[in-house]
Coordinates of N, CA and C in Angstrom, one line a residue:
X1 N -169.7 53.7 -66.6 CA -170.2 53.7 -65.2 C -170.7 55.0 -64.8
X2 N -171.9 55.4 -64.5 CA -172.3 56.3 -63.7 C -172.1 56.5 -62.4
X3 N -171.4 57.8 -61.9 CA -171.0 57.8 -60.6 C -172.1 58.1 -59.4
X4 N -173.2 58.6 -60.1 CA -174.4 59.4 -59.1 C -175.2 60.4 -60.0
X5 N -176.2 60.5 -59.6 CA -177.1 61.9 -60.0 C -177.1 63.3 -59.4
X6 N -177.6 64.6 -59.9 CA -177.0 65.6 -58.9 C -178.7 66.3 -59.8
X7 N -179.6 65.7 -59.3 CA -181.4 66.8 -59.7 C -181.8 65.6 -60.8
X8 N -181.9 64.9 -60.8 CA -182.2 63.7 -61.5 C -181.2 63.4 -63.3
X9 N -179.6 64.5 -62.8 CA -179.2 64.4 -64.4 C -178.0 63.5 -63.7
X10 N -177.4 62.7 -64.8 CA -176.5 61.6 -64.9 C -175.1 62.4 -64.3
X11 N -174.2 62.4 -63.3 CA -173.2 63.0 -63.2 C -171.9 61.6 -63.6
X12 N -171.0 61.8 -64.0 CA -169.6 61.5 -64.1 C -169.4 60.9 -65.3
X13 N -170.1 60.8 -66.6 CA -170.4 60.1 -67.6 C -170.6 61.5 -68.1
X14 N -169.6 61.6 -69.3 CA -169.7 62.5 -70.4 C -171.1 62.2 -71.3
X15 N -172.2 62.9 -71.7 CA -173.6 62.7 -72.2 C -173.4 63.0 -73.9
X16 N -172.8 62.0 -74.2 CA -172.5 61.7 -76.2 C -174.1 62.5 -76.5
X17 N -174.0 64.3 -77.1 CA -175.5 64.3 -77.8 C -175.0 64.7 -79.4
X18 N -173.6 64.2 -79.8 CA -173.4 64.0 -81.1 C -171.9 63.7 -81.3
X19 N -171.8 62.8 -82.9 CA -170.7 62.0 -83.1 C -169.5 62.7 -83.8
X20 N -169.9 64.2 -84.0 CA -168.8 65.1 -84.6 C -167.6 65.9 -83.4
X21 N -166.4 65.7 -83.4 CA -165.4 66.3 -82.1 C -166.1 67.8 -81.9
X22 N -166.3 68.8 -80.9 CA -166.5 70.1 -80.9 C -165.3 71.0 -81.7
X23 N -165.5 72.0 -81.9 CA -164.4 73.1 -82.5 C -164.1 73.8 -81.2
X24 N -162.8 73.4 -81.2 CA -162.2 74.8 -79.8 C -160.8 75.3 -80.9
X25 N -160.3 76.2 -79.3 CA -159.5 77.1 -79.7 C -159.0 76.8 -77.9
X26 N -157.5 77.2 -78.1 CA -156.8 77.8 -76.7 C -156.8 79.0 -76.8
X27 N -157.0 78.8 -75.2 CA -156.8 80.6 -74.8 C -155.8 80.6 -73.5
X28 N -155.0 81.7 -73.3 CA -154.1 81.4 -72.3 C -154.8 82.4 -71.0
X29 N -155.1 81.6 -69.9 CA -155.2 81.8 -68.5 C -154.1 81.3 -67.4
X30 N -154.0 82.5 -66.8 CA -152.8 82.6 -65.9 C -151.6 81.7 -66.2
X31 N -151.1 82.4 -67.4 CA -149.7 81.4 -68.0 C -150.1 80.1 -68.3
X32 N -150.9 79.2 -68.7 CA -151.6 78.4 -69.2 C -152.8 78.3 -69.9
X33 N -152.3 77.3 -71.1 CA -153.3 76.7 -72.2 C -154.2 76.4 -72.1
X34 N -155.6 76.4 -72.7 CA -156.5 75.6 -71.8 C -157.1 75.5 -73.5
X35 N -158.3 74.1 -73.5 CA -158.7 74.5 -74.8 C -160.4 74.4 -74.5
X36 N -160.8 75.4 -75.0 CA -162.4 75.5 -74.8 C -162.9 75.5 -76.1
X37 N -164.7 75.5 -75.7 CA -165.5 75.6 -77.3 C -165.3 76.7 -78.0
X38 N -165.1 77.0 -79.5 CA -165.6 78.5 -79.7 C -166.7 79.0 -79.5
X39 N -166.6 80.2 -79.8 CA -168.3 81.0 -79.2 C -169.3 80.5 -80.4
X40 N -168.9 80.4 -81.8 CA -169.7 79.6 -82.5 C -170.5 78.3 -81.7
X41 N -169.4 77.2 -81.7 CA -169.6 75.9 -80.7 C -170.5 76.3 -79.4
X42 N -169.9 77.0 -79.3 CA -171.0 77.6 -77.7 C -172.6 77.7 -78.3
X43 N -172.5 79.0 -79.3 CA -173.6 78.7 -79.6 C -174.7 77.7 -80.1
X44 N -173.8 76.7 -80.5 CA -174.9 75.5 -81.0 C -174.9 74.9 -79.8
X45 N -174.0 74.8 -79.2 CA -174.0 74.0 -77.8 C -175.9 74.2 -77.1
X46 N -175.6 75.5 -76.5 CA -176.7 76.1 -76.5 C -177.9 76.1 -76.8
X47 N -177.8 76.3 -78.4 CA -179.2 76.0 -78.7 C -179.6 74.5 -78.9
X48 N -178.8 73.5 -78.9 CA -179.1 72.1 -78.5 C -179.8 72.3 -77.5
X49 N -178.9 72.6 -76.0 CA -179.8 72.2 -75.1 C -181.2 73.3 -74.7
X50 N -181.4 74.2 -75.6 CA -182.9 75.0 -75.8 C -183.7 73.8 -76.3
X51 N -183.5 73.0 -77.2 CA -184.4 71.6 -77.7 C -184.6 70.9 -76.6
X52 N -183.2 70.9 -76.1 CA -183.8 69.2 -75.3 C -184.6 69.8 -73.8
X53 N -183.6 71.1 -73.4 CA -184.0 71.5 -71.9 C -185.3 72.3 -71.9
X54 N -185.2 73.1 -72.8 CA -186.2 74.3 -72.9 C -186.1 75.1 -71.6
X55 N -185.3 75.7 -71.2 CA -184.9 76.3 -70.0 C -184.3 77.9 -70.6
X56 N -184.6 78.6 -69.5 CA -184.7 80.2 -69.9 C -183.0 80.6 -70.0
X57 N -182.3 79.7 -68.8 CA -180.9 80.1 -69.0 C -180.8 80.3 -70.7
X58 N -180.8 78.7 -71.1 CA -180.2 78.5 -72.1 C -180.6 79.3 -73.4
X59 N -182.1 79.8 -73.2 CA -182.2 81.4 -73.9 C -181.4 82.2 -73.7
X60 N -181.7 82.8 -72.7 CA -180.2 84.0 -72.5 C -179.0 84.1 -73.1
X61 N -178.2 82.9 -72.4 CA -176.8 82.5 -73.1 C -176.9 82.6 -74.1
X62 N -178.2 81.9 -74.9 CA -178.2 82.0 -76.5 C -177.8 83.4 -77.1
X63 N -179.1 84.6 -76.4 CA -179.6 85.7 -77.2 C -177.9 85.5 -76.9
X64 N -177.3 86.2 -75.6 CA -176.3 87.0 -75.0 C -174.8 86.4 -76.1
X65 N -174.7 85.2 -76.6 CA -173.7 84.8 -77.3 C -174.1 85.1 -78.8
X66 N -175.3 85.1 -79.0 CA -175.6 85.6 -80.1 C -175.0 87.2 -80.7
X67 N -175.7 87.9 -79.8 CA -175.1 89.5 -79.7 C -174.1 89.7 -79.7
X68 N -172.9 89.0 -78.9 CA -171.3 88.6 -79.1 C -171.1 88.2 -80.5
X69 N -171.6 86.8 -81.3 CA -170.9 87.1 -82.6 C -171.6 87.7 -83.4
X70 N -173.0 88.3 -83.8 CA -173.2 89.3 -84.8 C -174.0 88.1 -85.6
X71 N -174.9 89.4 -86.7 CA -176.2 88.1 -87.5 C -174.7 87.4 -88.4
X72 N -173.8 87.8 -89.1 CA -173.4 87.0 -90.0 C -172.8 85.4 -89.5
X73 N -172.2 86.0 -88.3 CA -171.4 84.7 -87.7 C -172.6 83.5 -87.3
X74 N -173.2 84.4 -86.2 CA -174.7 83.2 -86.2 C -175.3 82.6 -87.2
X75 N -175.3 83.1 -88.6 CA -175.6 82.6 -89.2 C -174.7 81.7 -89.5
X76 N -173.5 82.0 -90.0 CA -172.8 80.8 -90.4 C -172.4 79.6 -89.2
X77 N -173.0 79.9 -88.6 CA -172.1 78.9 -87.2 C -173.6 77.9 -87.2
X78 N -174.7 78.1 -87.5 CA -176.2 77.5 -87.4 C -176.0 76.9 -89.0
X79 N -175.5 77.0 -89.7 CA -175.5 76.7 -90.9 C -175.5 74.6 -91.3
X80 N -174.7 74.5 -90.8 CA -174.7 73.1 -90.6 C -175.5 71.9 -88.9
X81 N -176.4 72.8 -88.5 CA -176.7 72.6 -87.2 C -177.7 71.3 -87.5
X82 N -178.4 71.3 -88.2 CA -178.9 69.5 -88.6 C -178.1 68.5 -89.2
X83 N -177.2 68.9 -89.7 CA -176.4 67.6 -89.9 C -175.7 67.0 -88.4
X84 N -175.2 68.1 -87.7 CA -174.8 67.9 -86.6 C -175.8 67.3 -85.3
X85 N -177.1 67.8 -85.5 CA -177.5 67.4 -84.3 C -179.1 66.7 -85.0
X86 N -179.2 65.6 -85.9 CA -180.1 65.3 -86.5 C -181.6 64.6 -85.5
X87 N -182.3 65.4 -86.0 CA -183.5 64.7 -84.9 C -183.8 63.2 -85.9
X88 N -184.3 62.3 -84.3 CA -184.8 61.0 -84.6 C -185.9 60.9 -85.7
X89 N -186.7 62.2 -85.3 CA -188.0 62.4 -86.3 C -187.7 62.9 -87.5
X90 N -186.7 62.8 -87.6 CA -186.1 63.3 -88.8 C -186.6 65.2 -89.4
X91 N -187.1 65.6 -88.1 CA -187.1 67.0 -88.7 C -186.1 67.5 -88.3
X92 N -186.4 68.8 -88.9 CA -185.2 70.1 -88.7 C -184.5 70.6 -87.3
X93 N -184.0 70.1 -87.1 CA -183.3 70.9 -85.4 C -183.2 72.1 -85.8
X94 N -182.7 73.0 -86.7 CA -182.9 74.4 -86.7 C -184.1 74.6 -87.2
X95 N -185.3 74.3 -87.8 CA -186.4 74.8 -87.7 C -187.1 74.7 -86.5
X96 N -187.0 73.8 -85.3 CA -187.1 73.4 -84.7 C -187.0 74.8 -83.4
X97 N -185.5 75.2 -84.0 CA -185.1 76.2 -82.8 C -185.3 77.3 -82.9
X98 N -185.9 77.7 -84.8 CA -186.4 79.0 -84.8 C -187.9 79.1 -84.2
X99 N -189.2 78.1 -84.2 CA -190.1 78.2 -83.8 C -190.4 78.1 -82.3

């Protein structure tokens, strides 16, 4: 059930854009656990929605999370990014996101 829209995007319905669980980690905030994406996860997170949104934020965040983990980690964290997020067209989501 969709609860409403908020700028023409679906609000209260979690938006399935893939069938693999995310990778988190807890981190404790004010004496509590919480579990979030890692910055890896962030990063694909991210450059997902640079494909689908093409919005400048989601540049930013990218470079800005990028610079946070370093070329090796980005690289390893992009490493599996087409299996995870396979286009219908069956091309490359990371070639995709380097051009």
């Amino acid at each position: 059930q969709i609860l409403g829209s908020l700028d023409g995007i679906e609000t209260g319905v979690r938006q399935l854009i893939r069938e693999t669980p995310l990778e988190t980690t807890q981190i404790e905030l004010g004496g509590e656990h919480i579990t979030v994406p890692t910055a890896a996860e962030m990063l694909r997170i991210k450059a997902v929605l640079i494909l689908r949104r093409n919005a400048t934020r989601d540049y930013l965040d990218f470079i800005a999370l990028a610079d946070h983990l370093g070329g090796d980690d980005v690289a390893d964290a992009l490493r599996g990014f087409d299996r995870l997020y396979p286009q219908p067209s069956g091309e490359s989501a990371l070639q995709q996101l380097q051009i």
